[in-house]
Tab-separated table of C-alpha atoms and ligand atoms in Angstrom:
chain	number	residue	atom	x	y	z
M	27	MET	CA	92.179	92.183	109.692
M	28	VAL	CA	92.962	92.670	106.254
M	29	LYS	CA	93.406	90.617	103.638
M	30	LYS	CA	94.441	90.914	99.960
M	31	GLU	CA	95.606	88.774	96.937
M	32	TYR	CA	97.025	89.478	93.646
M	33	GLN	CA	97.888	87.564	90.736
M	34	ILE	CA	101.235	88.085	89.479
M	35	ILE	CA	101.985	87.553	85.556
M	36	ALA	CA	104.966	86.238	84.577
M	37	LYS	CA	107.441	88.105	81.759
M	38	ASN	CA	104.964	91.022	81.858
M	39	TYR	CA	107.273	93.669	82.316
M	40	ASP	CA	104.430	96.578	81.689
M	41	LEU	CA	102.303	94.742	84.618
M	42	ALA	CA	105.495	94.481	86.997
M	43	GLY	CA	105.101	96.392	89.713
M	44	ARG	CA	101.447	96.718	90.220
M	45	THR	CA	101.034	94.701	93.254
M	46	SER	CA	103.619	96.606	95.055
M	47	SER	CA	102.026	99.846	93.955
M	48	ASP	CA	98.820	98.862	95.277
M	49	ILE	CA	100.336	97.773	98.378
M	50	LYS	CA	101.732	101.281	98.914
M	51	ARG	CA	98.749	102.952	98.044
M	52	ARG	CA	97.234	101.108	100.878
M	53	LEU	CA	99.838	101.900	103.321
M	54	LYS	CA	99.806	105.649	102.319
M	55	ALA	CA	95.780	105.672	103.166
M	56	GLU	CA	96.295	104.187	106.446
M	57	GLU	CA	99.124	106.909	106.912
M	58	THR	CA	101.515	104.357	108.015
M	59	PRO	CA	104.937	105.608	109.270
M	60	LEU	CA	107.369	106.349	106.553
M	61	THR	CA	110.302	104.164	107.805
M	62	LEU	CA	107.743	100.939	108.044
M	63	MET	CA	106.318	102.033	104.459
M	64	LYS	CA	109.516	102.124	102.527
M	65	ARG	CA	110.486	98.863	104.172
M	66	VAL	CA	107.536	97.146	103.065
M	67	CYS	CA	107.745	98.827	99.700
M	68	ALA	CA	111.102	97.913	98.912
M	69	ALA	CA	110.583	94.385	99.714
M	70	SER	CA	107.592	93.910	98.054
M	71	TYR	CA	108.676	95.380	95.023
M	72	GLU	CA	111.988	93.183	94.822
M	73	ALA	CA	109.818	89.957	95.618
M	74	GLU	CA	106.909	90.673	92.680
M	75	ILE	CA	109.666	91.722	90.399
M	76	ASN	CA	111.536	87.942	91.301
M	77	VAL	CA	108.049	86.461	90.383
M	78	VAL	CA	107.720	88.242	87.234
M	79	ILE	CA	110.958	87.681	85.987
M	80	HIS	CA	112.250	84.441	87.429
M	81	SER	CA	109.125	82.370	87.546
M	82	VAL	CA	106.040	80.935	85.692
M	83	GLY	CA	103.637	83.287	87.467
M	84	GLY	CA	102.315	83.365	90.890
M	85	TYR	CA	100.170	85.347	93.495
M	86	ALA	CA	100.951	87.334	96.577
M	87	THR	CA	98.900	87.952	99.441
M	88	TYR	CA	99.009	90.877	101.759
M	89	GLU	CA	97.821	90.426	105.218
M	90	GLU	CA	97.573	93.089	108.323
M	91	ASP	CA	96.420	93.115	111.946
M	92	ASP	CA	97.421	95.734	114.798
M	93	GLU	CA	101.016	94.393	115.188
M	94	LYS	CA	101.995	93.140	111.629
M	95	ILE	CA	101.884	93.234	107.991
M	96	ILE	CA	102.476	89.793	106.731
M	97	LEU	CA	103.592	89.566	102.560
M	98	GLU	CA	103.628	86.359	100.756
M	99	PHE	CA	104.822	85.224	97.433
M	100	HIS	CA	103.861	81.808	95.951
M	101	ASP	CA	104.981	80.934	92.244
M	102	ASP	CA	104.910	77.745	90.484
M	103	GLY	CA	108.242	77.243	89.676
M	104	PRO	CA	111.136	76.510	88.530
M	105	GLY	CA	112.217	77.119	91.975
M	106	ILE	CA	115.722	78.192	93.257
M	107	ALA	CA	118.293	75.652	92.885
M	108	ASP	CA	120.384	76.937	95.793
M	109	ILE	CA	118.824	79.580	98.166
M	110	HIS	CA	122.155	80.322	100.032
M	111	LEU	CA	124.049	81.253	96.739
M	112	ALA	CA	120.927	83.028	95.290
M	113	MET	CA	120.898	85.281	98.510
M	114	THR	CA	124.602	86.199	97.731
M	115	GLU	CA	124.791	89.902	96.506
M	116	GLY	CA	125.326	90.231	93.258
M	117	TYR	CA	124.264	86.856	92.055
M	118	SER	CA	121.682	86.852	89.168
M	119	THR	CA	120.389	84.257	86.363
M	120	ALA	CA	118.526	87.346	85.103
M	121	THR	CA	118.694	87.416	81.225
M	122	GLU	CA	119.515	90.124	78.341
M	123	VAL	CA	115.790	91.045	78.666
M	124	ASP	CA	115.778	91.609	82.294
M	125	HIS	CA	118.652	93.850	82.153
M	126	MET	CA	117.356	95.825	79.561
M	127	ASN	CA	114.220	96.112	81.795
M	128	GLY	CA	116.507	97.325	84.740
M	129	PHE	CA	116.676	94.049	86.445
M	130	GLY	CA	119.299	91.718	87.168
M	131	ALA	CA	121.616	93.294	89.513
M	132	GLY	CA	121.353	90.474	92.075
M	133	MET	CA	120.436	92.749	95.084
M	134	GLY	CA	116.597	91.844	95.213
M	135	LEU	CA	116.576	88.961	98.020
M	136	SER	CA	119.435	90.841	100.045
M	137	ASN	CA	117.599	93.923	99.832
M	138	ILE	CA	114.441	91.945	101.211
M	139	LYS	CA	116.428	90.508	103.778
M	140	ARG	CA	117.257	93.870	105.123
M	141	SER	CA	114.006	95.556	105.093
M	142	ALA	CA	111.676	92.640	106.370
M	143	ASP	CA	111.844	91.794	110.141
M	144	LEU	CA	111.224	88.020	109.251
M	145	MET	CA	112.185	86.379	106.112
M	146	ASP	CA	111.152	82.947	105.363
M	147	ILE	CA	111.882	81.113	101.999
M	148	THR	CA	111.410	77.999	101.002
M	149	SER	CA	111.918	76.612	97.414
M	150	ASP	CA	111.866	73.657	94.833
M	151	GLN	CA	110.920	72.752	91.278
M	152	PHE	CA	107.337	73.128	91.606
M	153	GLY	CA	107.632	76.772	93.278
M	154	THR	CA	108.807	79.179	95.613
M	155	HIS	CA	107.126	80.497	98.963
M	156	LEU	CA	108.610	83.551	100.519
M	157	LYS	CA	106.989	84.708	103.811
M	158	LEU	CA	107.825	88.505	104.852
M	159	THR	CA	106.955	89.904	108.294
M	160	PHE	CA	107.201	93.636	109.443
M	161	PHE	CA	106.426	94.628	113.034
M	162	LYS	CA	104.817	97.943	113.431
M	163	ARG	CA	106.333	98.479	116.576
M	164	GLY	CA	106.051	102.044	117.753
M	165	ARG	CA	103.696	102.485	114.611
M	166	ASN	CA	102.816	105.985	116.100
M	167	HIS	CA	106.694	106.958	115.718
M	168	GLU	CA	109.520	107.276	113.235
M	169	HIS	CA	111.631	105.643	115.465
M	170	GLN	CA	111.266	102.084	115.015
L	212	LIG	N1	110.862	83.149	92.401
L	212	LIG	C1	111.996	83.277	91.871
L	212	LIG	N2	111.904	81.736	91.587
L	212	LIG	C2	113.103	81.148	91.101
L	212	LIG	N3	114.272	81.971	90.942
L	212	LIG	C3	114.460	83.049	91.726
L	212	LIG	C4	113.228	83.691	92.541
L	212	LIG	N4	113.557	84.859	93.190
L	212	LIG	C5	114.763	84.964	92.865
L	212	LIG	N5	115.465	83.509	92.312
L	212	LIG	C6	116.802	83.591	91.774
L	212	LIG	O1	117.894	84.018	92.956
L	212	LIG	C7	118.468	84.844	92.158
L	212	LIG	C8	118.907	86.338	92.783
L	212	LIG	O2	117.635	87.039	93.086
L	212	LIG	P1	117.757	88.394	93.220
L	212	LIG	O3	116.505	89.096	93.408
L	212	LIG	O4	118.597	88.741	94.639
L	212	LIG	O5	118.229	89.070	92.039
L	212	LIG	P2	117.783	89.405	90.795
L	212	LIG	O6	116.507	89.250	90.652
L	212	LIG	O7	118.416	88.665	89.786
L	212	LIG	O8	118.299	90.821	90.480
L	212	LIG	P3	117.721	92.326	91.069
L	212	LIG	O9	116.650	91.714	91.992
L	212	LIG	O10	118.932	92.938	91.687
L	212	LIG	O11	116.957	92.788	89.838
L	212	LIG	C9	118.079	85.166	91.095
L	212	LIG	O12	118.736	85.667	89.579
L	212	LIG	C10	117.321	83.963	90.398
L	212	LIG	O13	118.076	82.991	89.816
L	213	LIG	MG1	115.155	90.281	91.768
């Protein structure tokens, strides 16, 4: 059982992606099957960027055991007013600065949902909590 925690700093476009890069390195070192690695990396990158550009900051945790990988993202607000709307492809409240940095297509949450086996999201004005589970079934095969 492995557990790791990462701070995520709001509005820092230079450090954005640092958490997901470290997770990617870890998965590569463990020789994680490519399909699983791609799913985890895609979701963790989108979730991390969301904390950077949409929240006041937070942290992520990475947990792994023989069966699964669990990624959690916690931030300190301002929260998502309407989760259903936020999940809609193309919906975004990203700013001009976000767009200049290549973010804000409104595709992140829907990509996360597609990539993870389980996605649990709760949010209020004090923060958003996203929990993602990836099962390692058939972990020695590329067919999953
Ligand atoms: N952690 C968060 N805190 C507050 N609002 C969020 C958070 N994550 C997502 N949102 C809201 O949900 C919307 C949709 O998120 P999503 O990731 O799908 O798109 P995006 O971040 O705007 O653009 P993209 O991910 O394509 O760069 C965001 O524009 C924002 O309004
Ligand atoms: Mg996003």
